[in-house]
Amino acid sequence: MSDNNPNYCQDFAQVHAEEQAWIATRRQHAEVDPEQPITGLACSGGGIRSACFQLGILQGLAESGWLNRVDYLSSVSGGGYMAGCYQWLKHRGQGARELFSAPVLNWLRSHAAYLVAGRGINSATLAAGILSSSLFSLLVMLPILLAGFWLAGLPHSRFLWPQHWHLPGGEVIHGHSGYLLMLLASAGCFALYLLSIPSMALWRAGRRGDLTHCFAPRRFMGRLLGTAIALALVGSLPLVAQLDDALLTLVASEKLAGLGKHLDYALPFITGAWAMAKGRLNPKVAALGLTLLLYGLAAFAYHLVFDLEIVETPLFLGFFVFALVLASLASVNRTSMHSYYLAQLAQAFFYTGKPVIEDVPLAEIAPDSGAPLPLLNTTLSTVNSTRPLAHFRLGDSFTLSPLFSGCPATGFARTAHFQAGRLTLGEAVTTSGAAVDPDTAQTANRALSILLTLVNFRLGFWVQHPRRAGEHFGRMPFWLIFRELFAKGLEENAASLHLTDGGHFENLGVYELLRRECPLIIASDAGGDPLTQLGNLGLLLQRAQADFGCEIRLDTRELLEQDNGLHTSCCALGSIEYASGRSGRILYVKSVLTRQSSAQVISFSHQDSSFPNDGLANQFFDERHLDAYRELGRENIRMALKMLEGEAFSLHSRRAHTEEVAV
C-alpha cells in the first residue's frame, strides 16, 4: 500500500493477489475444485435487452453446472443489472435456485419496464423526474451564467466601441467592454495566426531527429484559430442583437418590428433545428445544427440580460445568491437523473418480494456467499488527460469491486474506505450503466455536451480520487457540474473523478478479465447489432492488443453465416496468448437467432421485427420481451457450452491416446 495512505495502492499486482485470495475463499465455500482454472464471465452492455439476455445466460450456466465455476463476474451497463441481481441474492444467502424460481422471475417480469415500474410509478413520474433535474440545473446555472453575460457588458475598460461598429440601423454600442475585449482578442489571435504562417518555414527543430519543436507552430496555430472563432462568436453578441434594427432598415416595415426583437436568437434556433432535421444521416450537418442551437441559447441569454434587463432587478439578486448557496451545498450526484435511475434499478433487480428499495455497501459483498467476485466496469472521463491515448479515447477503464476501486492510471482504493465506505452495489451498477452523459466518446460534440449539461440530462457519477480513500468525505458539490459544462478538470489526477457507463470504453466487459490474464473467459454479447458487424468484439480485439499485447484468435465464420435471418452458430471458441507467455481460451456467445432457436423465440421474432436487437431507447419491456431474450440467452449459452465441452473432451481423448501409445 501507499506509505502515506494504507487504504491506497498503485501496484495492480497487489490488487490481483488479494483478488486471488478472495477467490480461493469463495471456492472453499462453493465447494469448487481449487485446481480448476480461473474462470471469468463477462456480461455485456445493452440496457434491458442485455439484462434479459444475461438472465438466460446465468440460467443456462446454472442448469449446465457451470455457474458455480465462475470466479469473476465482470459486467458492463445493462449486463450489470442482472449480475447485480445475482450478487444481491447471493449476499442474502440465496442463489441461482432462487434467481430462477417463480417468485423472482415473476418479479422481474413485472419490472421489465424498470424505469416506470413499481407502486405509484408511471410515465408521469419519469417525466417529472427528468423535468425536475433540468429545472434544478437551470435554477442554479442560469443565474450564474446570466451574471457572467452581464459582467461582460459593463463599461469596465477604457476601450470604447468604435462609432462605426454596428449593423445598419443599429445604434452605437455603449459599454459592453467585455464583449469588445473578446472581439479585440479574437482579432489579435487571428492576426497572430496569419503571422505564424511564414514562421513554419523558418522554424527549426531543437535537435536532429526531434520533430516536436518542428510541429510546435502548427499546434500553436490550431489553438490560435480555435480561440479566435470562439471569442468572435461570443464577442459578436451585441452586434447580433441589432438584427432587428437591420431588418427594419432593410424592409422599412413597422409590422416586422415585434418579430425583429426576437430575430437575434430565433434565427439560430430555426436554422439549427433545420440543420438537425436534415442531418439525421449526416453527423457533420447535425453537429452544425447543435452549434447553432447553442449559439441561439447564448443570444437568448444576452436578450434576457440587456433587452429585458432581468439582471438589474432585486429578484434576480436573490436568485443569484440562492444559486451560489445551492451550488455549494447541493449534491451533483443526487440532483441528476442518476438518483432516480438508482432507485428504479434497485427496486427492479434487488429482489425482496416487497415494494421496498434496499441496497448493500459494495464492500460487504463477501466470498463466504460462494458468489464470484464482481467487477463492475465504468469509464473514467479523461477529456483533459495529459496521456495522449487516454485523451484521444476520452475515457479509461475504472473498475468497482468489493475489494478495490480504481484503475492503474489513478491507483486503487480499498472499497471499504472509498467514498468513506458509502459506495453501494446499486450505485456501482447504476454508474456502470450511465449511458447518457456529456463528454463521452458517444457525445464528443462539444455543443451536444454543453446542452446535455445545461438541462442536467446526465447519469454519470462523481467520486473522490482513490488516493483520498479514508479521508473525510461529505458530498460532491453541485458546482462540479461546471467542469462538465466547460470540459475542464476531467482527468485522472483531479481530486474528484467523473465516471460514466463502462460501455463508453469497452462494452463486452472482457477488458478487465484480460488484465487479470484469466485462463478461461466466457463473453456474452447482447449489444445491438442488427447487421452482425460484431463491433463490440472488434473493439475488444483491438484494445486487447494495444493495451495488453495479447492476441485473441477467434473463428467467427459460422457465427456470421446466416440464411433468412437464422445463423449457423451463435458462438465462437478461440484462444488467447497473453504477453506474459500464458495462454487462455475465450468462448464468445452472441445474441443472434440460430437454426436451433426454439419456437418461442422464433415466434416472438416474427411479432417484433427489432428482436433480438431492440434499440436502447426501448427500456420498457413487457414480460414477453423479457422471456424471449431470456430463452434466447439460455439456448445460446447451452449451445456454446457444448462446443467448449466438446473441445475439452477431444483434448482429453487425444492426451489419453498419446499416453497409451507411449506405453
XYZ file of C-alpha atoms in Angstrom:
663
model
C 0.000 0.000 0.000
C 0.996 3.659 -0.204
C 3.379 4.833 2.514
C 1.124 7.810 3.190
C -2.269 6.123 2.872
C -2.764 2.493 3.919
C -6.079 2.422 2.021
C -4.493 3.208 -1.348
C -2.089 1.362 -3.616
C -0.708 1.881 -7.094
C 0.503 -1.652 -7.712
C -2.045 -3.755 -9.603
C -0.090 -6.878 -8.673
C -1.163 -6.390 -5.058
C -4.779 -5.898 -6.135
C -4.619 -9.070 -8.189
C -3.048 -11.042 -5.325
C -5.836 -10.061 -2.921
C -8.429 -10.950 -5.548
C -6.895 -14.412 -5.880
C -7.119 -14.877 -2.100
C -10.777 -13.751 -2.209
C -11.486 -16.263 -4.985
C -9.746 -19.064 -3.062
C -12.048 -18.391 -0.106
C -15.133 -18.267 -2.263
C -14.149 -21.587 -3.865
C -13.945 -23.210 -0.449
C -17.467 -22.077 0.393
C -18.788 -23.004 -3.057
C -17.013 -26.385 -2.906
C -15.185 -25.795 -6.175
C -12.020 -27.673 -7.099
C -9.137 -25.327 -6.176
C -7.079 -26.679 -9.116
C -9.666 -25.604 -11.646
C -8.507 -22.736 -13.917
C -9.803 -19.290 -13.019
C -12.980 -18.663 -15.000
C -14.398 -15.248 -15.820
C -17.890 -14.473 -17.099
C -18.359 -11.171 -18.932
C -21.867 -9.710 -19.307
C -22.024 -7.023 -21.975
C -23.866 -3.744 -22.057
C -27.134 -3.158 -23.860
C -29.685 -1.861 -21.366
C -32.680 -4.001 -20.507
C -32.105 -6.029 -23.684
C -28.787 -7.227 -22.313
C -30.163 -7.724 -18.787
C -32.814 -10.144 -20.043
C -30.335 -11.991 -22.267
C -27.860 -12.274 -19.372
C -30.640 -13.719 -17.206
C -30.861 -16.553 -19.718
C -27.066 -16.888 -19.771
C -26.995 -17.302 -15.995
C -29.862 -19.776 -16.149
C -28.155 -21.866 -18.833
C -24.882 -21.866 -16.906
C -26.664 -22.961 -13.725
C -28.505 -25.782 -15.497
C -25.250 -26.996 -17.046
C -23.353 -26.901 -13.750
C -21.076 -24.090 -14.892
C -22.329 -21.137 -12.866
C -20.666 -22.388 -9.683
C -17.316 -22.478 -11.508
C -17.376 -18.757 -12.355
C -14.773 -16.885 -10.275
C -15.063 -13.389 -11.794
C -18.374 -11.832 -12.812
C -17.410 -8.846 -14.941
C -20.253 -6.663 -16.175
C -20.940 -3.513 -18.127
C -24.066 -1.351 -18.213
C -27.217 -3.467 -18.735
C -25.288 -6.666 -18.106
C -24.681 -5.311 -14.624
C -28.422 -5.203 -13.905
C -28.617 -8.980 -13.840
C -25.110 -9.505 -12.476
C -26.097 -7.197 -9.618
C -29.333 -9.139 -9.128
C -27.385 -12.393 -8.774
C -24.872 -10.822 -6.354
C -27.736 -9.386 -4.306
C -29.415 -12.770 -3.933
C -26.123 -14.488 -3.043
C -25.426 -11.814 -0.432
C -28.810 -12.531 1.127
C -27.990 -16.231 1.393
C -29.886 -17.228 -1.723
C -28.556 -18.066 -5.161
C -29.235 -19.481 -8.606
C -32.165 -21.614 -7.457
C -33.945 -18.545 -6.092
C -32.986 -16.425 -9.137
C -34.837 -18.793 -11.443
C -37.719 -19.506 -9.071
C -41.216 -18.372 -9.929
C -41.398 -15.519 -7.357
C -38.175 -13.864 -8.564
C -38.858 -14.398 -12.264
C -42.374 -13.033 -11.905
C -40.995 -10.020 -10.053
C -38.535 -9.405 -12.880
C -41.294 -9.831 -15.455
C -43.445 -7.256 -13.699
C -40.475 -4.838 -13.517
C -39.097 -5.300 -17.043
C -40.114 -1.713 -17.796
C -37.957 -0.780 -14.817
C -37.925 2.984 -15.398
C -41.677 3.209 -14.850
C -42.254 0.074 -12.747
C -43.298 -0.019 -9.122
C -46.142 1.136 -6.920
C -47.114 4.710 -7.771
C -44.511 4.909 -10.576
C -45.552 5.625 -14.162
C -44.548 7.644 -17.219
C -45.575 10.861 -15.496
C -43.172 10.056 -12.650
C -40.327 9.579 -15.117
C -41.191 12.799 -16.934
C -41.413 14.663 -13.638
C -38.011 13.303 -12.601
C -36.369 14.446 -15.827
C -38.060 17.848 -15.639
C -37.170 18.416 -12.000
C -33.488 17.639 -12.677
C -33.468 20.058 -15.599
C -35.231 22.813 -13.675
C -32.884 22.453 -10.720
C -29.880 22.705 -13.021
C -31.279 25.818 -14.677
C -32.167 27.294 -11.279
C -28.502 27.064 -10.277
C -26.641 27.556 -13.519
C -28.789 30.144 -15.284
C -28.353 32.990 -12.742
C -24.590 32.373 -12.623
C -24.263 32.314 -16.412
C -26.505 35.373 -16.848
C -24.366 37.221 -14.319
C -21.371 36.412 -16.493
C -23.085 37.897 -19.557
C -23.948 40.995 -17.523
C -20.402 41.457 -16.241
C -19.100 41.330 -19.799
C -21.449 44.189 -20.665
C -20.173 46.614 -18.011
C -18.022 49.621 -19.033
C -15.041 48.406 -17.025
C -12.442 49.258 -19.639
C -11.111 52.395 -21.295
C -11.671 50.798 -24.662
C -14.821 52.117 -26.353
C -16.741 50.536 -29.167
C -15.806 52.234 -32.473
C -18.566 54.526 -33.739
C -18.997 52.512 -36.950
C -19.103 49.074 -35.307
C -22.835 48.419 -35.559
C -25.291 46.953 -38.041
C -27.222 49.211 -40.447
C -29.971 50.948 -38.492
C -28.430 49.987 -35.163
C -27.263 52.396 -32.516
C -23.705 52.963 -31.417
C -22.850 50.368 -28.786
C -22.002 51.755 -25.374
C -20.282 49.889 -22.567
C -20.011 46.148 -23.251
C -16.286 46.319 -22.633
C -16.010 42.589 -22.069
C -17.512 41.794 -25.466
C -15.290 44.384 -27.146
C -12.220 42.897 -25.482
C -13.283 39.451 -26.740
C -13.509 40.772 -30.301
C -10.150 42.515 -29.994
C -8.614 39.357 -28.538
C -10.179 37.375 -31.383
C -8.670 39.729 -33.919
C -5.331 39.504 -32.139
C -5.405 35.703 -32.182
C -6.300 35.690 -35.866
C -3.520 38.174 -36.637
C -1.032 36.005 -34.776
C -2.352 33.046 -36.735
C -1.643 34.837 -40.020
C 1.791 35.974 -38.836
C 2.699 32.478 -37.753
C 2.145 31.062 -41.234
C 5.558 32.138 -42.586
C 7.179 31.071 -39.307
C 6.638 27.433 -40.270
C 9.273 27.806 -42.959
C 11.732 29.489 -40.592
C 11.146 27.349 -37.511
C 13.939 24.909 -36.868
C 13.893 21.767 -34.762
C 15.718 21.898 -31.454
C 17.919 18.918 -32.262
C 18.367 16.450 -35.040
C 15.584 13.912 -35.232
C 13.344 15.824 -32.804
C 10.112 16.700 -34.605
C 8.331 18.011 -31.515
C 9.642 21.548 -31.918
C 9.181 21.325 -35.682
C 5.457 20.662 -35.221
C 5.053 23.254 -32.448
C 3.987 26.124 -34.785
C 1.133 24.090 -36.258
C -0.154 23.137 -32.809
C 0.063 26.778 -31.746
C -1.722 27.904 -34.920
C -4.570 25.485 -34.328
C -5.124 26.819 -30.818
C -4.990 30.406 -32.093
C -7.618 29.799 -34.761
C -9.950 27.898 -32.428
C -9.664 30.601 -29.753
C -10.257 33.329 -32.327
C -13.501 31.707 -33.530
C -14.838 31.103 -30.006
C -14.076 34.678 -28.870
C -15.581 36.120 -32.051
C -18.847 34.212 -31.584
C -19.342 35.401 -28.005
C -17.966 38.905 -28.581
C -20.297 39.489 -31.528
C -23.469 39.081 -29.448
C -24.001 42.898 -29.153
C -23.887 43.097 -32.945
C -26.203 40.114 -33.434
C -28.677 41.768 -31.053
C -29.084 44.560 -33.632
C -30.539 42.234 -36.262
C -33.995 43.671 -35.575
C -32.833 47.212 -36.386
C -31.085 45.971 -39.509
C -34.235 44.147 -40.635
C -36.396 47.239 -40.157
C -33.887 49.328 -42.093
C -33.878 46.888 -44.996
C -37.630 46.278 -45.331
C -38.919 49.532 -43.815
C -41.963 47.820 -42.305
C -43.157 48.558 -38.798
C -45.186 45.321 -38.898
C -41.963 43.386 -38.529
C -40.818 45.352 -35.511
C -42.202 42.845 -32.999
C -40.662 39.933 -34.852
C -37.324 41.682 -35.240
C -36.811 41.964 -31.479
C -36.516 38.187 -31.322
C -34.616 37.618 -34.541
C -31.175 37.520 -32.880
C -31.899 34.252 -31.085
C -34.812 32.917 -33.161
C -32.745 32.742 -36.337
C -30.030 30.452 -34.864
C -32.742 28.327 -33.249
C -34.642 27.877 -36.521
C -31.588 27.244 -38.686
C -30.142 24.919 -36.061
C -33.359 22.885 -35.867
C -33.489 22.722 -39.669
C -29.867 21.542 -39.851
C -30.503 18.855 -37.231
C -33.584 17.640 -39.108
C -31.623 17.463 -42.355
C -28.588 15.983 -40.644
C -30.090 12.745 -39.369
C -27.951 10.867 -41.899
C -25.073 13.355 -41.839
C -23.396 13.779 -38.442
C -21.473 16.869 -39.565
C -24.651 18.722 -40.512
C -26.267 17.640 -37.242
C -23.225 18.928 -35.327
C -23.571 22.278 -37.103
C -27.232 22.350 -36.093
C -26.341 21.716 -32.449
C -23.780 24.527 -32.563
C -26.375 26.925 -33.979
C -28.833 25.918 -31.250
C -26.197 26.600 -28.628
C -25.453 29.998 -30.148
C -29.178 30.714 -30.125
C -29.207 29.990 -26.391
C -26.322 32.429 -25.896
C -28.161 35.095 -27.914
C -31.315 34.485 -25.860
C -29.330 34.886 -22.639
C -27.985 38.195 -23.975
C -31.560 39.214 -24.795
C -32.683 38.463 -21.233
C -29.820 40.457 -19.726
C -29.724 43.571 -21.912
C -33.158 43.821 -23.549
C -35.352 42.639 -20.694
C -32.794 43.767 -18.081
C -33.740 40.995 -15.650
C -30.288 41.039 -14.041
C -30.814 44.531 -12.643
C -33.871 43.541 -10.611
C -33.709 42.794 -6.845
C -35.400 39.460 -7.518
C -32.503 38.340 -9.695
C -30.011 39.212 -6.960
C -31.892 36.916 -4.612
C -31.879 34.129 -7.207
C -28.162 34.641 -7.792
C -27.293 34.322 -4.098
C -29.597 31.318 -3.800
C -27.877 29.713 -6.805
C -24.454 30.153 -5.216
C -25.667 28.536 -1.995
C -27.185 25.579 -3.860
C -24.053 25.133 -5.984
C -22.046 24.760 -2.774
C -24.441 22.685 -0.672
C -26.395 20.511 -3.130
C -25.019 17.176 -4.335
C -24.238 16.888 -8.040
C -24.966 13.148 -7.854
C -28.346 13.421 -6.137
C -29.789 16.214 -8.274
C -29.355 14.471 -11.627
C -31.350 11.543 -13.016
C -28.713 9.247 -11.506
C -30.624 9.043 -8.227
C -33.923 8.186 -9.979
C -32.123 5.598 -12.114
C -30.523 4.087 -8.995
C -33.832 3.788 -7.140
C -35.600 2.137 -10.085
C -32.782 -0.322 -10.741
C -32.583 -1.312 -7.067
C -36.348 -1.786 -6.872
C -36.467 -3.869 -10.064
C -33.400 -6.092 -9.635
C -32.666 -6.283 -5.906
C -35.488 -8.651 -5.120
C -37.058 -8.539 -1.677
C -40.591 -9.686 -2.513
C -41.908 -6.387 -1.144
C -42.376 -2.949 -2.720
C -39.328 -1.546 -0.922
C -35.964 -0.334 -2.129
C -32.918 -1.847 -0.453
C -29.216 -1.759 -1.202
C -25.950 -3.006 0.295
C -22.458 -1.467 0.587
C -20.313 -2.888 -2.182
C -17.523 -3.704 0.271
C -19.886 -6.042 2.164
C -20.135 -8.471 -0.754
C -18.115 -11.295 0.805
C -16.568 -14.522 -0.531
C -18.325 -16.667 2.067
C -21.506 -16.469 -0.020
C -19.749 -18.512 -2.693
C -20.552 -15.866 -5.323
C -17.992 -14.853 -7.936
C -16.000 -11.672 -7.377
C -17.948 -8.877 -9.119
C -16.112 -6.434 -11.376
C -18.433 -3.549 -12.234
C -16.803 -1.679 -15.073
C -17.200 2.064 -15.568
C -15.452 4.658 -17.724
C -13.277 7.346 -16.182
C -13.640 10.629 -18.078
C -10.231 11.651 -19.463
C -11.132 14.605 -21.682
C -8.297 16.676 -20.184
C -5.815 13.864 -19.604
C -2.155 14.541 -20.360
C -1.811 10.942 -21.566
C -2.299 11.192 -25.357
C -4.177 7.915 -25.844
C -6.463 8.473 -22.855
C -7.192 11.999 -24.110
C -7.983 10.656 -27.587
C -10.274 7.926 -26.230
C -11.986 10.372 -23.826
C -12.117 7.603 -21.243
C -10.291 4.840 -19.399
C -11.451 1.663 -17.701
C -12.262 2.178 -13.997
C -13.396 -0.853 -12.003
C -15.521 -1.067 -8.860
C -15.316 -4.254 -6.793
C -15.791 -5.252 -3.134
C -12.009 -5.207 -2.653
C -10.647 -2.283 -4.653
C -11.945 0.558 -6.794
C -9.800 2.304 -9.364
C -7.525 1.746 -12.341
C -3.753 1.829 -12.973
C -3.919 5.499 -14.012
C -5.467 6.577 -10.691
C -4.265 3.828 -8.392
C -6.626 1.699 -6.337
C -8.537 2.447 -3.147
C -9.835 -0.144 -0.755
C -13.557 -0.055 -1.441
C -14.302 -0.236 2.298
C -12.731 3.240 2.577
C -13.527 4.606 -0.894
C -16.225 7.279 -0.692
C -15.974 6.757 3.095
C -17.305 3.242 2.531
C -20.630 4.581 1.228
C -20.370 3.140 -2.276
C -23.175 0.613 -2.682
C -23.771 -2.261 -5.054
C -26.684 -0.298 -6.540
C -24.553 2.800 -7.124
C -21.893 0.690 -8.816
C -24.478 -0.963 -11.094
C -26.076 2.406 -11.863
C -22.768 4.107 -12.650
C -21.717 1.217 -14.871
C -24.964 1.800 -16.793
C -24.782 5.609 -17.043
C -25.334 5.515 -20.801
C -26.378 9.161 -21.241
C -23.709 11.630 -20.197
C -21.798 14.595 -21.637
C -18.120 14.495 -22.622
C -18.014 10.822 -23.613
C -16.884 9.182 -26.837
C -20.568 8.967 -27.815
C -21.287 12.639 -27.017
C -17.944 14.073 -28.092
C -19.563 17.009 -29.901
C -18.900 19.998 -27.643
C -22.249 21.670 -28.361
C -24.137 18.463 -27.505
C -22.198 18.046 -24.254
C -22.958 21.632 -23.230
C -26.666 21.223 -23.953
C -26.837 17.923 -22.028
C -25.122 19.566 -19.062
C -27.331 22.658 -19.082
C -30.517 20.585 -18.882
C -28.869 18.128 -16.457
C -29.658 15.195 -18.739
C -26.817 13.117 -17.363
C -26.417 9.853 -15.479
C -22.707 9.983 -14.605
C -21.356 9.797 -11.068
C -18.721 11.931 -9.334
C -16.370 10.192 -6.883
C -13.336 11.166 -4.841
C -9.919 10.201 -6.170
C -8.782 6.779 -4.889
C -5.718 8.345 -3.273
C -8.110 10.182 -0.923
C -9.578 6.924 0.424
C -10.112 7.131 4.156
C -10.211 10.927 4.203
C -13.268 12.857 5.350
C -15.947 12.659 2.700
C -19.089 14.751 2.644
C -20.829 15.269 -0.661
C -19.899 16.036 -4.224
C -20.912 19.711 -4.576
C -23.124 20.749 -7.452
C -20.553 23.213 -8.763
C -18.657 20.216 -10.184
C -21.192 20.306 -12.997
C -19.369 23.362 -14.362
C -16.413 21.067 -15.062
C -18.669 19.094 -17.353
C -20.073 22.271 -18.880
C -16.665 23.692 -19.799
C -14.874 20.309 -20.154
C -12.250 21.202 -17.574
C -10.755 19.071 -14.806
C -11.947 15.807 -16.349
C -8.823 13.702 -15.943
C -7.208 11.045 -13.794
C -5.249 13.360 -11.490
C -8.139 15.602 -10.416
C -9.258 15.476 -6.778
C -12.742 14.452 -7.967
C -13.289 11.997 -10.813
C -16.218 11.627 -13.177
C -17.413 8.092 -14.004
C -19.824 7.034 -16.737
C -21.089 3.902 -18.493
C -18.414 1.217 -18.844
C -19.602 0.636 -22.406
C -18.182 4.004 -23.387
C -14.761 2.353 -23.135
C -15.358 -1.370 -23.806
C -18.838 -2.835 -23.992
C -18.199 -6.558 -23.537
C -16.764 -6.454 -20.016
C -13.843 -8.643 -21.093
C -11.141 -5.947 -20.844
C -10.542 -6.287 -17.096
C -10.542 -10.092 -17.323
C -7.706 -9.806 -19.849
C -5.813 -7.547 -17.445
C -6.087 -10.410 -14.909
C -4.994 -12.980 -17.552
C -7.946 -15.289 -16.934
C -7.336 -18.793 -18.352
C -10.985 -19.119 -19.419
C -13.311 -16.275 -20.377
C -16.969 -16.649 -21.313
C -18.081 -13.456 -23.090
C -21.794 -12.855 -23.560
C -22.503 -10.148 -26.151
C -26.038 -8.712 -26.184
C -25.064 -5.434 -27.837
C -27.438 -4.136 -30.506
C -26.049 -5.420 -33.809
C -28.753 -5.865 -36.486
C -26.171 -6.278 -39.278
C -23.997 -8.665 -37.209
C -20.924 -6.481 -37.624
C -19.517 -7.648 -34.246
C -18.437 -4.111 -33.397
C -18.077 -4.795 -29.670
C -15.844 -7.776 -30.379
C -13.761 -5.832 -32.889
C -13.078 -3.038 -30.392
C -12.110 -5.575 -27.734
C -9.652 -7.329 -30.061
C -8.004 -4.016 -30.925
C -7.705 -2.801 -27.338
C -6.526 -6.202 -26.091
C -3.602 -5.974 -28.472
C -2.947 -2.268 -27.991
C -3.154 -2.181 -24.182
C -2.110 -5.673 -23.068
C -0.147 -7.006 -26.024
C -2.302 -10.131 -26.076
C -3.545 -11.870 -29.191
C -7.104 -13.214 -29.343
C -7.836 -15.603 -32.184
C -11.468 -16.355 -32.968
C -13.016 -18.022 -35.998
C -16.361 -16.259 -36.424
C -17.253 -17.583 -39.882
C -20.022 -19.920 -38.699
C -21.362 -17.170 -36.462
C -21.581 -14.808 -39.424
C -23.164 -17.359 -41.755
C -26.921 -16.912 -41.925
C -29.856 -17.864 -44.059
C -33.108 -15.957 -43.859
C -32.013 -14.306 -40.600
C -31.043 -17.577 -38.902
C -27.361 -18.042 -38.125
C -25.435 -21.295 -38.408
C -23.983 -20.746 -34.941
C -24.336 -18.303 -32.047
C -20.824 -18.676 -30.689
C -17.126 -18.908 -31.402
C -14.350 -20.557 -29.418
C -10.891 -19.080 -29.595
C -7.509 -18.780 -27.951
C -5.748 -16.021 -26.023
C -1.993 -15.534 -25.984
C -1.064 -13.180 -23.145
C 2.047 -11.001 -23.247
C 3.416 -12.871 -20.209
C 3.501 -16.096 -22.216
C 0.430 -17.563 -20.568
C -2.409 -18.821 -22.716
C -6.162 -18.961 -22.304
C -9.436 -19.727 -24.018
C -12.340 -17.451 -24.824
C -15.900 -18.558 -25.537
C -17.830 -15.792 -27.312
C -21.637 -16.008 -27.263
C -23.778 -13.640 -29.347
C -27.475 -12.763 -29.054
C -28.460 -13.983 -32.522
C -31.186 -16.271 -33.785
C -29.984 -19.659 -34.981
C -31.411 -22.620 -36.815
C -31.670 -24.330 -33.430
C -33.665 -21.493 -31.796
C -36.901 -22.633 -30.160
C -40.402 -21.999 -31.452
C -40.969 -19.475 -28.648
C -38.001 -17.382 -29.728
C -38.731 -17.637 -33.463
C -42.398 -16.812 -32.900
C -41.541 -13.661 -30.974
C -39.071 -12.562 -33.670
C -41.928 -12.663 -36.202
C -44.022 -10.407 -33.998
C -41.234 -7.982 -33.126
C -39.069 -7.153 -36.127
C -36.489 -5.479 -33.861
C -35.827 -8.655 -31.850
C -33.114 -9.525 -30.850
C -31.731 -6.030 -31.442
C -34.194 -3.680 -29.763
C -32.755 -0.165 -29.588
C -31.523 1.388 -26.368
C -34.437 3.826 -26.492
C -36.726 0.906 -25.670
C -36.202 0.356 -21.941
C -39.867 -0.505 -21.452
C -40.074 -4.266 -21.981
C -43.105 -6.371 -21.180
C -42.957 -9.951 -19.900
C -42.934 -11.443 -23.406
C -39.867 -9.370 -24.274
C -38.111 -10.493 -21.118
C -38.856 -14.178 -21.622
C -37.917 -14.109 -25.313
C -34.472 -12.663 -24.555
C -34.082 -14.915 -21.510
C -34.859 -18.014 -23.530
C -32.532 -16.877 -26.321
C -29.689 -16.441 -23.833
C -30.428 -19.798 -22.215
C -30.440 -21.644 -25.538
C -27.352 -19.904 -26.898
C -25.161 -20.477 -23.836
C -26.089 -24.161 -23.761
C -25.122 -24.452 -27.407
C -21.842 -22.644 -26.683
C -21.033 -24.845 -23.674
C -21.444 -27.945 -25.841
C -18.743 -26.542 -28.110
C -16.479 -25.813 -25.132
C -17.058 -29.197 -23.514
C -16.639 -30.947 -26.852
C -13.226 -29.380 -27.273
C -12.252 -30.363 -23.723
C -13.386 -33.957 -24.407
C -11.420 -34.004 -27.653
C -8.272 -32.786 -25.894
C -8.715 -35.382 -23.149
C -9.126 -38.151 -25.740
C -6.017 -37.079 -27.627
C -3.961 -36.992 -24.418
C -5.205 -40.430 -23.403
C -4.357 -41.785 -26.845
C -0.871 -40.254 -26.689
C -0.228 -41.793 -23.269
C -1.486 -45.181 -24.497
C 0.838 -45.077 -27.496
C 3.743 -44.078 -25.261
C 3.104 -47.078 -23.017
